[in-house]
Amino acid sequence: MSDLTELATALPEWATAIASQLDNKQLKKVNRTLAMEMRAVNRERIRAQTDPDGSDFVDPLKASNNPMFRELTKARHLKFNATSRHAQIGFEGSAAKIARIHHEGQRSTVRPDSSKKFPYPKRELIGISRADRHIIIRVLRESLTAD
């Protein structure tokens, strides 16, 4: 799974101060809500085939009628985890391997039985956009008014 380490730089100072005043139970609840929201946002972004910065994914080498990453957006592949210390979204198992190859733009085989490796263009599957920062702030504000 990919830890949302960009979160600290995405939040204004007041939001970080508010989060530091919550107890562990409240933090876990906030982080769970945040992880679910970010998973939904990233799922829609992957379905739309855009990077967090809004640019379109690089087209695949071989044209297909099926959209890329159709299976990766399903809940059984795109997981979230939340504790009082962190909110995390990412892929697990073989889906994580496929996602990492595309996310980092690595070289890999197309089929498991092939030895020929192809370069995959970088497609940022999970990240925090400018709009996502507003979601994070909204979740924090809602957590304050809910108590």
Short mmCIF file of N, CA and C in Angstrom, two decimals:
data_model
loop_
_atom_site.label_atom_id
_atom_site.label_comp_id
_atom_site.label_asym_id
_atom_site.label_seq_id
_atom_site.Cartn_x
_atom_site.Cartn_y
_atom_site.Cartn_z
N MET A 1 0.83 -1.18 0.00
CA MET A 1 0.00 0.00 0.00
C MET A 1 0.87 1.24 0.00
N SER A 2 0.34 2.30 -0.52
CA SER A 2 1.08 3.55 -0.60
C SER A 2 0.60 4.49 0.50
N ASP A 3 1.51 4.90 1.36
CA ASP A 3 1.17 5.80 2.45
C ASP A 3 0.99 7.20 1.88
N LEU A 4 0.00 7.92 2.33
CA LEU A 4 -0.24 9.27 1.84
C LEU A 4 0.67 10.26 2.57
N THR A 5 1.97 10.15 2.30
CA THR A 5 2.94 11.00 2.98
C THR A 5 2.86 12.45 2.53
N GLU A 6 2.25 12.69 1.38
CA GLU A 6 2.09 14.06 0.91
C GLU A 6 1.10 14.84 1.77
N LEU A 7 0.37 14.13 2.62
CA LEU A 7 -0.69 14.74 3.40
C LEU A 7 -0.19 15.88 4.27
N ALA A 8 0.95 15.72 4.89
CA ALA A 8 1.48 16.76 5.78
C ALA A 8 1.71 18.06 5.03
N THR A 9 2.19 18.00 3.80
CA THR A 9 2.41 19.22 3.03
C THR A 9 1.12 19.73 2.41
N ALA A 10 0.11 18.88 2.33
CA ALA A 10 -1.15 19.28 1.73
C ALA A 10 -2.03 20.07 2.69
N LEU A 11 -1.78 19.94 3.99
CA LEU A 11 -2.64 20.57 4.99
C LEU A 11 -2.10 21.91 5.45
N PRO A 12 -2.99 22.87 5.66
CA PRO A 12 -2.56 24.11 6.28
C PRO A 12 -2.17 23.85 7.75
N GLU A 13 -1.44 24.77 8.33
CA GLU A 13 -0.97 24.59 9.71
C GLU A 13 -2.12 24.40 10.69
N TRP A 14 -3.24 25.12 10.50
CA TRP A 14 -4.35 25.02 11.46
C TRP A 14 -4.96 23.62 11.44
N ALA A 15 -4.97 22.98 10.27
CA ALA A 15 -5.54 21.63 10.19
C ALA A 15 -4.66 20.63 10.93
N THR A 16 -3.35 20.80 10.81
CA THR A 16 -2.42 19.93 11.53
C THR A 16 -2.57 20.13 13.03
N ALA A 17 -2.76 21.38 13.46
CA ALA A 17 -2.95 21.67 14.88
C ALA A 17 -4.24 21.04 15.41
N ILE A 18 -5.29 21.09 14.61
CA ILE A 18 -6.56 20.48 15.01
C ILE A 18 -6.41 18.97 15.14
N ALA A 19 -5.76 18.37 14.17
CA ALA A 19 -5.57 16.91 14.20
C ALA A 19 -4.75 16.48 15.41
N SER A 20 -3.83 17.31 15.84
CA SER A 20 -2.99 16.95 16.99
C SER A 20 -3.78 17.00 18.30
N GLN A 21 -4.94 17.65 18.32
CA GLN A 21 -5.74 17.76 19.53
C GLN A 21 -6.79 16.65 19.66
N LEU A 22 -6.93 15.83 18.64
CA LEU A 22 -7.91 14.74 18.70
C LEU A 22 -7.32 13.53 19.42
N ASP A 23 -8.18 12.78 20.12
CA ASP A 23 -7.69 11.56 20.78
C ASP A 23 -7.59 10.42 19.75
N ASN A 24 -7.04 9.29 20.16
CA ASN A 24 -6.79 8.18 19.23
C ASN A 24 -8.06 7.67 18.56
N LYS A 25 -9.15 7.57 19.31
CA LYS A 25 -10.41 7.07 18.74
C LYS A 25 -10.93 8.03 17.67
N GLN A 26 -10.88 9.33 17.96
CA GLN A 26 -11.32 10.32 16.99
C GLN A 26 -10.42 10.33 15.76
N LEU A 27 -9.11 10.23 15.99
CA LEU A 27 -8.17 10.22 14.87
C LEU A 27 -8.41 9.02 13.96
N LYS A 28 -8.67 7.86 14.55
CA LYS A 28 -8.92 6.67 13.75
C LYS A 28 -10.17 6.85 12.90
N LYS A 29 -11.20 7.44 13.49
CA LYS A 29 -12.45 7.68 12.76
C LYS A 29 -12.21 8.67 11.61
N VAL A 30 -11.49 9.75 11.89
CA VAL A 30 -11.18 10.74 10.85
C VAL A 30 -10.34 10.11 9.75
N ASN A 31 -9.32 9.35 10.14
CA ASN A 31 -8.45 8.72 9.15
C ASN A 31 -9.20 7.69 8.30
N ARG A 32 -10.14 6.98 8.91
CA ARG A 32 -10.94 6.01 8.16
C ARG A 32 -11.81 6.73 7.13
N THR A 33 -12.46 7.79 7.55
CA THR A 33 -13.28 8.58 6.63
C THR A 33 -12.42 9.15 5.52
N LEU A 34 -11.27 9.68 5.89
CA LEU A 34 -10.35 10.25 4.92
C LEU A 34 -9.87 9.20 3.91
N ALA A 35 -9.51 8.02 4.40
CA ALA A 35 -9.04 6.95 3.51
C ALA A 35 -10.14 6.52 2.55
N MET A 36 -11.38 6.40 3.05
CA MET A 36 -12.49 6.00 2.18
C MET A 36 -12.75 7.06 1.11
N GLU A 37 -12.71 8.33 1.51
CA GLU A 37 -12.94 9.43 0.55
C GLU A 37 -11.83 9.45 -0.51
N MET A 38 -10.58 9.31 -0.07
CA MET A 38 -9.46 9.36 -1.00
C MET A 38 -9.47 8.14 -1.93
N ARG A 39 -9.91 7.00 -1.42
CA ARG A 39 -10.01 5.82 -2.29
C ARG A 39 -11.05 6.07 -3.38
N ALA A 40 -12.19 6.65 -3.00
CA ALA A 40 -13.24 6.93 -3.98
C ALA A 40 -12.76 7.94 -5.03
N VAL A 41 -12.07 8.98 -4.58
CA VAL A 41 -11.57 10.01 -5.50
C VAL A 41 -10.55 9.40 -6.46
N ASN A 42 -9.61 8.63 -5.91
CA ASN A 42 -8.59 8.02 -6.76
C ASN A 42 -9.19 6.98 -7.70
N ARG A 43 -10.22 6.26 -7.25
CA ARG A 43 -10.89 5.29 -8.12
C ARG A 43 -11.50 6.00 -9.32
N GLU A 44 -12.19 7.10 -9.08
CA GLU A 44 -12.80 7.84 -10.18
C GLU A 44 -11.75 8.43 -11.11
N ARG A 45 -10.64 8.87 -10.54
CA ARG A 45 -9.55 9.42 -11.34
C ARG A 45 -8.95 8.34 -12.24
N ILE A 46 -8.77 7.13 -11.69
CA ILE A 46 -8.24 6.03 -12.50
C ILE A 46 -9.23 5.65 -13.60
N ARG A 47 -10.51 5.63 -13.28
CA ARG A 47 -11.53 5.31 -14.29
C ARG A 47 -11.54 6.36 -15.40
N ALA A 48 -11.32 7.62 -15.03
CA ALA A 48 -11.27 8.70 -16.02
C ALA A 48 -9.93 8.73 -16.75
N GLN A 49 -8.98 7.91 -16.29
CA GLN A 49 -7.65 7.78 -16.87
C GLN A 49 -6.91 9.11 -16.90
N THR A 50 -6.89 9.75 -15.71
CA THR A 50 -6.14 10.99 -15.55
C THR A 50 -5.21 10.89 -14.35
N ASP A 51 -4.09 11.61 -14.42
CA ASP A 51 -3.15 11.72 -13.31
C ASP A 51 -3.71 12.69 -12.28
N PRO A 52 -3.18 12.69 -11.05
CA PRO A 52 -3.65 13.64 -10.05
C PRO A 52 -3.50 15.11 -10.48
N ASP A 53 -2.56 15.40 -11.36
CA ASP A 53 -2.39 16.78 -11.82
C ASP A 53 -3.39 17.15 -12.91
N GLY A 54 -4.24 16.20 -13.32
CA GLY A 54 -5.29 16.47 -14.30
C GLY A 54 -4.94 16.08 -15.72
N SER A 55 -3.69 15.72 -15.99
CA SER A 55 -3.31 15.32 -17.34
C SER A 55 -3.78 13.90 -17.63
N ASP A 56 -4.06 13.63 -18.90
CA ASP A 56 -4.52 12.30 -19.30
C ASP A 56 -3.38 11.30 -19.24
N PHE A 57 -3.74 10.03 -19.00
CA PHE A 57 -2.75 8.96 -19.05
C PHE A 57 -2.18 8.87 -20.46
N VAL A 58 -0.95 8.42 -20.56
CA VAL A 58 -0.35 8.14 -21.85
C VAL A 58 -1.08 6.94 -22.45
N ASP A 59 -1.42 7.02 -23.72
CA ASP A 59 -2.15 5.93 -24.36
C ASP A 59 -1.32 4.65 -24.38
N PRO A 60 -1.99 3.50 -24.30
CA PRO A 60 -1.25 2.23 -24.38
C PRO A 60 -0.66 2.04 -25.77
N LEU A 61 0.36 1.20 -25.87
CA LEU A 61 1.00 0.94 -27.16
C LEU A 61 0.05 0.28 -28.13
N LYS A 62 -0.75 -0.65 -27.63
CA LYS A 62 -1.71 -1.36 -28.47
C LYS A 62 -3.11 -0.85 -28.13
N ALA A 63 -3.81 -0.33 -29.14
CA ALA A 63 -5.14 0.22 -28.90
C ALA A 63 -6.12 -0.89 -28.55
N SER A 64 -7.02 -0.59 -27.63
CA SER A 64 -8.03 -1.55 -27.21
C SER A 64 -9.32 -0.81 -26.92
N ASN A 65 -10.42 -1.51 -27.05
CA ASN A 65 -11.71 -0.90 -26.74
C ASN A 65 -11.96 -0.85 -25.24
N ASN A 66 -11.24 -1.66 -24.48
CA ASN A 66 -11.42 -1.71 -23.03
C ASN A 66 -10.54 -0.66 -22.35
N PRO A 67 -11.09 0.05 -21.38
CA PRO A 67 -10.27 1.04 -20.67
C PRO A 67 -9.20 0.36 -19.82
N MET A 68 -8.07 1.04 -19.65
CA MET A 68 -7.00 0.50 -18.81
C MET A 68 -7.43 0.51 -17.35
N PHE A 69 -6.92 -0.43 -16.60
CA PHE A 69 -7.08 -0.50 -15.15
C PHE A 69 -8.52 -0.70 -14.70
N ARG A 70 -9.35 -1.28 -15.55
CA ARG A 70 -10.75 -1.51 -15.20
C ARG A 70 -10.87 -2.36 -13.94
N GLU A 71 -10.05 -3.41 -13.84
CA GLU A 71 -10.10 -4.29 -12.67
C GLU A 71 -9.48 -3.65 -11.43
N LEU A 72 -8.46 -2.83 -11.62
CA LEU A 72 -7.77 -2.25 -10.47
C LEU A 72 -8.65 -1.32 -9.64
N THR A 73 -9.70 -0.79 -10.22
CA THR A 73 -10.55 0.14 -9.49
C THR A 73 -11.56 -0.55 -8.58
N LYS A 74 -11.65 -1.85 -8.66
CA LYS A 74 -12.58 -2.59 -7.81
C LYS A 74 -12.07 -2.62 -6.37
N ALA A 75 -13.00 -2.68 -5.43
CA ALA A 75 -12.65 -2.62 -4.01
C ALA A 75 -11.76 -3.77 -3.57
N ARG A 76 -11.84 -4.90 -4.23
CA ARG A 76 -10.98 -6.02 -3.82
C ARG A 76 -9.52 -5.78 -4.16
N HIS A 77 -9.23 -4.84 -5.05
CA HIS A 77 -7.85 -4.52 -5.40
C HIS A 77 -7.39 -3.21 -4.77
N LEU A 78 -8.24 -2.20 -4.81
CA LEU A 78 -7.90 -0.88 -4.27
C LEU A 78 -8.35 -0.83 -2.82
N LYS A 79 -7.43 -1.03 -1.91
CA LYS A 79 -7.72 -1.17 -0.48
C LYS A 79 -7.44 0.13 0.26
N PHE A 80 -8.04 0.23 1.45
CA PHE A 80 -7.69 1.32 2.34
C PHE A 80 -7.46 0.76 3.73
N ASN A 81 -6.67 1.47 4.50
CA ASN A 81 -6.35 1.08 5.87
C ASN A 81 -6.24 2.36 6.68
N ALA A 82 -6.76 2.35 7.89
CA ALA A 82 -6.69 3.53 8.74
C ALA A 82 -6.46 3.13 10.18
N THR A 83 -5.57 3.84 10.83
CA THR A 83 -5.34 3.71 12.26
C THR A 83 -5.36 5.13 12.83
N SER A 84 -5.08 5.25 14.11
CA SER A 84 -5.03 6.59 14.70
C SER A 84 -3.81 7.36 14.21
N ARG A 85 -2.86 6.68 13.60
CA ARG A 85 -1.61 7.32 13.17
C ARG A 85 -1.54 7.60 11.68
N HIS A 86 -2.33 6.90 10.86
CA HIS A 86 -2.22 7.10 9.42
C HIS A 86 -3.50 6.69 8.67
N ALA A 87 -3.61 7.24 7.47
CA ALA A 87 -4.64 6.83 6.50
C ALA A 87 -3.87 6.37 5.27
N GLN A 88 -4.25 5.22 4.73
CA GLN A 88 -3.46 4.61 3.67
C GLN A 88 -4.39 4.03 2.61
N ILE A 89 -4.06 4.26 1.34
CA ILE A 89 -4.78 3.59 0.26
C ILE A 89 -3.74 2.99 -0.68
N GLY A 90 -4.11 1.91 -1.34
CA GLY A 90 -3.17 1.29 -2.26
C GLY A 90 -3.68 -0.05 -2.75
N PHE A 91 -2.80 -0.75 -3.43
CA PHE A 91 -3.13 -2.04 -4.02
C PHE A 91 -2.38 -3.14 -3.28
N GLU A 92 -2.94 -4.35 -3.31
CA GLU A 92 -2.30 -5.49 -2.67
C GLU A 92 -2.17 -6.64 -3.67
N GLY A 93 -1.21 -7.52 -3.40
CA GLY A 93 -1.03 -8.73 -4.19
C GLY A 93 -0.56 -8.46 -5.60
N SER A 94 -1.06 -9.25 -6.55
CA SER A 94 -0.63 -9.10 -7.94
C SER A 94 -1.09 -7.76 -8.51
N ALA A 95 -2.19 -7.24 -8.00
CA ALA A 95 -2.66 -5.92 -8.44
C ALA A 95 -1.64 -4.85 -8.08
N ALA A 96 -0.98 -5.01 -6.93
CA ALA A 96 0.04 -4.05 -6.51
C ALA A 96 1.23 -4.07 -7.46
N LYS A 97 1.59 -5.25 -7.93
CA LYS A 97 2.71 -5.36 -8.87
C LYS A 97 2.38 -4.65 -10.18
N ILE A 98 1.19 -4.89 -10.70
CA ILE A 98 0.75 -4.25 -11.94
C ILE A 98 0.68 -2.74 -11.76
N ALA A 99 0.09 -2.30 -10.66
CA ALA A 99 -0.04 -0.87 -10.40
C ALA A 99 1.33 -0.20 -10.26
N ARG A 100 2.27 -0.84 -9.57
CA ARG A 100 3.60 -0.27 -9.38
C ARG A 100 4.33 -0.11 -10.72
N ILE A 101 4.20 -1.11 -11.59
CA ILE A 101 4.84 -1.04 -12.91
C ILE A 101 4.34 0.18 -13.68
N HIS A 102 3.04 0.40 -13.67
CA HIS A 102 2.46 1.53 -14.39
C HIS A 102 2.72 2.85 -13.67
N HIS A 103 2.61 2.85 -12.35
CA HIS A 103 2.78 4.07 -11.57
C HIS A 103 4.20 4.63 -11.71
N GLU A 104 5.19 3.74 -11.70
CA GLU A 104 6.58 4.17 -11.77
C GLU A 104 7.15 4.14 -13.18
N GLY A 105 6.41 3.61 -14.15
CA GLY A 105 6.89 3.56 -15.52
C GLY A 105 8.04 2.59 -15.69
N GLN A 106 7.91 1.39 -15.17
CA GLN A 106 8.98 0.40 -15.23
C GLN A 106 8.91 -0.43 -16.51
N ARG A 107 9.89 -1.31 -16.67
CA ARG A 107 9.90 -2.29 -17.76
C ARG A 107 9.40 -3.61 -17.20
N SER A 108 8.53 -4.28 -17.96
CA SER A 108 8.00 -5.56 -17.50
C SER A 108 7.50 -6.37 -18.69
N THR A 109 7.29 -7.66 -18.44
CA THR A 109 6.72 -8.51 -19.48
C THR A 109 5.22 -8.27 -19.57
N VAL A 110 4.68 -8.48 -20.75
CA VAL A 110 3.24 -8.32 -20.94
C VAL A 110 2.51 -9.54 -20.40
N ARG A 111 3.09 -10.72 -20.63
CA ARG A 111 2.51 -11.98 -20.16
C ARG A 111 3.52 -12.69 -19.27
N PRO A 112 3.04 -13.45 -18.30
CA PRO A 112 3.96 -14.17 -17.41
C PRO A 112 4.86 -15.17 -18.14
N ASP A 113 4.38 -15.75 -19.25
CA ASP A 113 5.17 -16.75 -19.97
C ASP A 113 6.15 -16.15 -20.97
N SER A 114 6.21 -14.84 -21.05
CA SER A 114 7.09 -14.16 -21.99
C SER A 114 8.37 -13.68 -21.30
N SER A 115 9.45 -13.65 -22.03
CA SER A 115 10.70 -13.14 -21.46
C SER A 115 11.03 -11.75 -21.98
N LYS A 116 10.32 -11.30 -23.00
CA LYS A 116 10.57 -9.99 -23.58
C LYS A 116 9.93 -8.90 -22.72
N LYS A 117 10.73 -7.91 -22.34
CA LYS A 117 10.22 -6.82 -21.50
C LYS A 117 9.95 -5.58 -22.33
N PHE A 118 8.89 -4.89 -21.94
CA PHE A 118 8.48 -3.67 -22.62
C PHE A 118 8.48 -2.52 -21.62
N PRO A 119 8.80 -1.31 -22.08
CA PRO A 119 8.72 -0.16 -21.18
C PRO A 119 7.26 0.31 -21.06
N TYR A 120 6.85 0.56 -19.85
CA TYR A 120 5.51 1.09 -19.61
C TYR A 120 5.64 2.57 -19.27
N PRO A 121 4.83 3.42 -19.90
CA PRO A 121 4.90 4.84 -19.56
C PRO A 121 4.40 5.08 -18.14
N LYS A 122 4.90 6.12 -17.52
CA LYS A 122 4.50 6.45 -16.16
C LYS A 122 3.07 6.97 -16.16
N ARG A 123 2.24 6.34 -15.33
CA ARG A 123 0.85 6.77 -15.14
C ARG A 123 0.62 6.82 -13.64
N GLU A 124 0.50 7.99 -13.10
CA GLU A 124 0.36 8.14 -11.65
C GLU A 124 -1.05 7.73 -11.24
N LEU A 125 -1.16 6.56 -10.63
CA LEU A 125 -2.47 6.01 -10.29
C LEU A 125 -3.02 6.60 -9.00
N ILE A 126 -2.17 6.78 -8.00
CA ILE A 126 -2.62 7.28 -6.71
C ILE A 126 -1.81 8.52 -6.35
N GLY A 127 -2.50 9.55 -5.91
CA GLY A 127 -1.83 10.77 -5.51
C GLY A 127 -2.83 11.76 -4.93
N ILE A 128 -2.32 12.90 -4.53
CA ILE A 128 -3.17 13.94 -3.95
C ILE A 128 -3.15 15.14 -4.89
N SER A 129 -4.31 15.52 -5.37
CA SER A 129 -4.43 16.69 -6.24
C SER A 129 -4.81 17.91 -5.39
N ARG A 130 -4.86 19.04 -6.04
CA ARG A 130 -5.26 20.27 -5.36
C ARG A 130 -6.70 20.15 -4.83
N ALA A 131 -7.58 19.54 -5.60
CA ALA A 131 -8.97 19.35 -5.16
C ALA A 131 -9.05 18.39 -3.98
N ASP A 132 -8.14 17.41 -3.94
CA ASP A 132 -8.13 16.45 -2.84
C ASP A 132 -7.80 17.14 -1.51
N ARG A 133 -7.00 18.18 -1.57
CA ARG A 133 -6.67 18.93 -0.35
C ARG A 133 -7.92 19.53 0.28
N HIS A 134 -8.84 19.98 -0.57
CA HIS A 134 -10.10 20.52 -0.07
C HIS A 134 -10.94 19.42 0.58
N ILE A 135 -10.89 18.22 0.04
CA ILE A 135 -11.60 17.09 0.64
C ILE A 135 -11.03 16.79 2.02
N ILE A 136 -9.72 16.80 2.13
CA ILE A 136 -9.06 16.54 3.41
C ILE A 136 -9.48 17.57 4.45
N ILE A 137 -9.49 18.82 4.07
CA ILE A 137 -9.89 19.90 4.98
C ILE A 137 -11.36 19.75 5.36
N ARG A 138 -12.22 19.40 4.40
CA ARG A 138 -13.64 19.20 4.68
C ARG A 138 -13.84 18.07 5.69
N VAL A 139 -13.12 16.96 5.52
CA VAL A 139 -13.24 15.83 6.45
C VAL A 139 -12.82 16.26 7.84
N LEU A 140 -11.74 17.03 7.95
CA LEU A 140 -11.31 17.52 9.27
C LEU A 140 -12.35 18.43 9.89
N ARG A 141 -12.92 19.33 9.09
CA ARG A 141 -13.94 20.25 9.61
C ARG A 141 -15.17 19.47 10.08
N GLU A 142 -15.59 18.49 9.29
CA GLU A 142 -16.76 17.69 9.66
C GLU A 142 -16.50 16.90 10.93
N SER A 143 -15.27 16.48 11.14
CA SER A 143 -14.94 15.73 12.36
C SER A 143 -15.05 16.61 13.59
N LEU A 144 -14.78 17.90 13.44
CA LEU A 144 -14.90 18.82 14.57
C LEU A 144 -16.35 19.11 14.90
N THR A 145 -17.18 19.25 13.88
CA THR A 145 -18.59 19.58 14.13
C THR A 145 -19.40 18.36 14.55
N ALA A 146 -18.90 17.15 14.26
CA ALA A 146 -19.63 15.93 14.60
C ALA A 146 -19.57 15.62 16.09
N ASP A 147 -18.54 16.08 16.76
CA ASP A 147 -18.37 15.75 18.19
C ASP A 147 -19.10 16.68 19.10
#
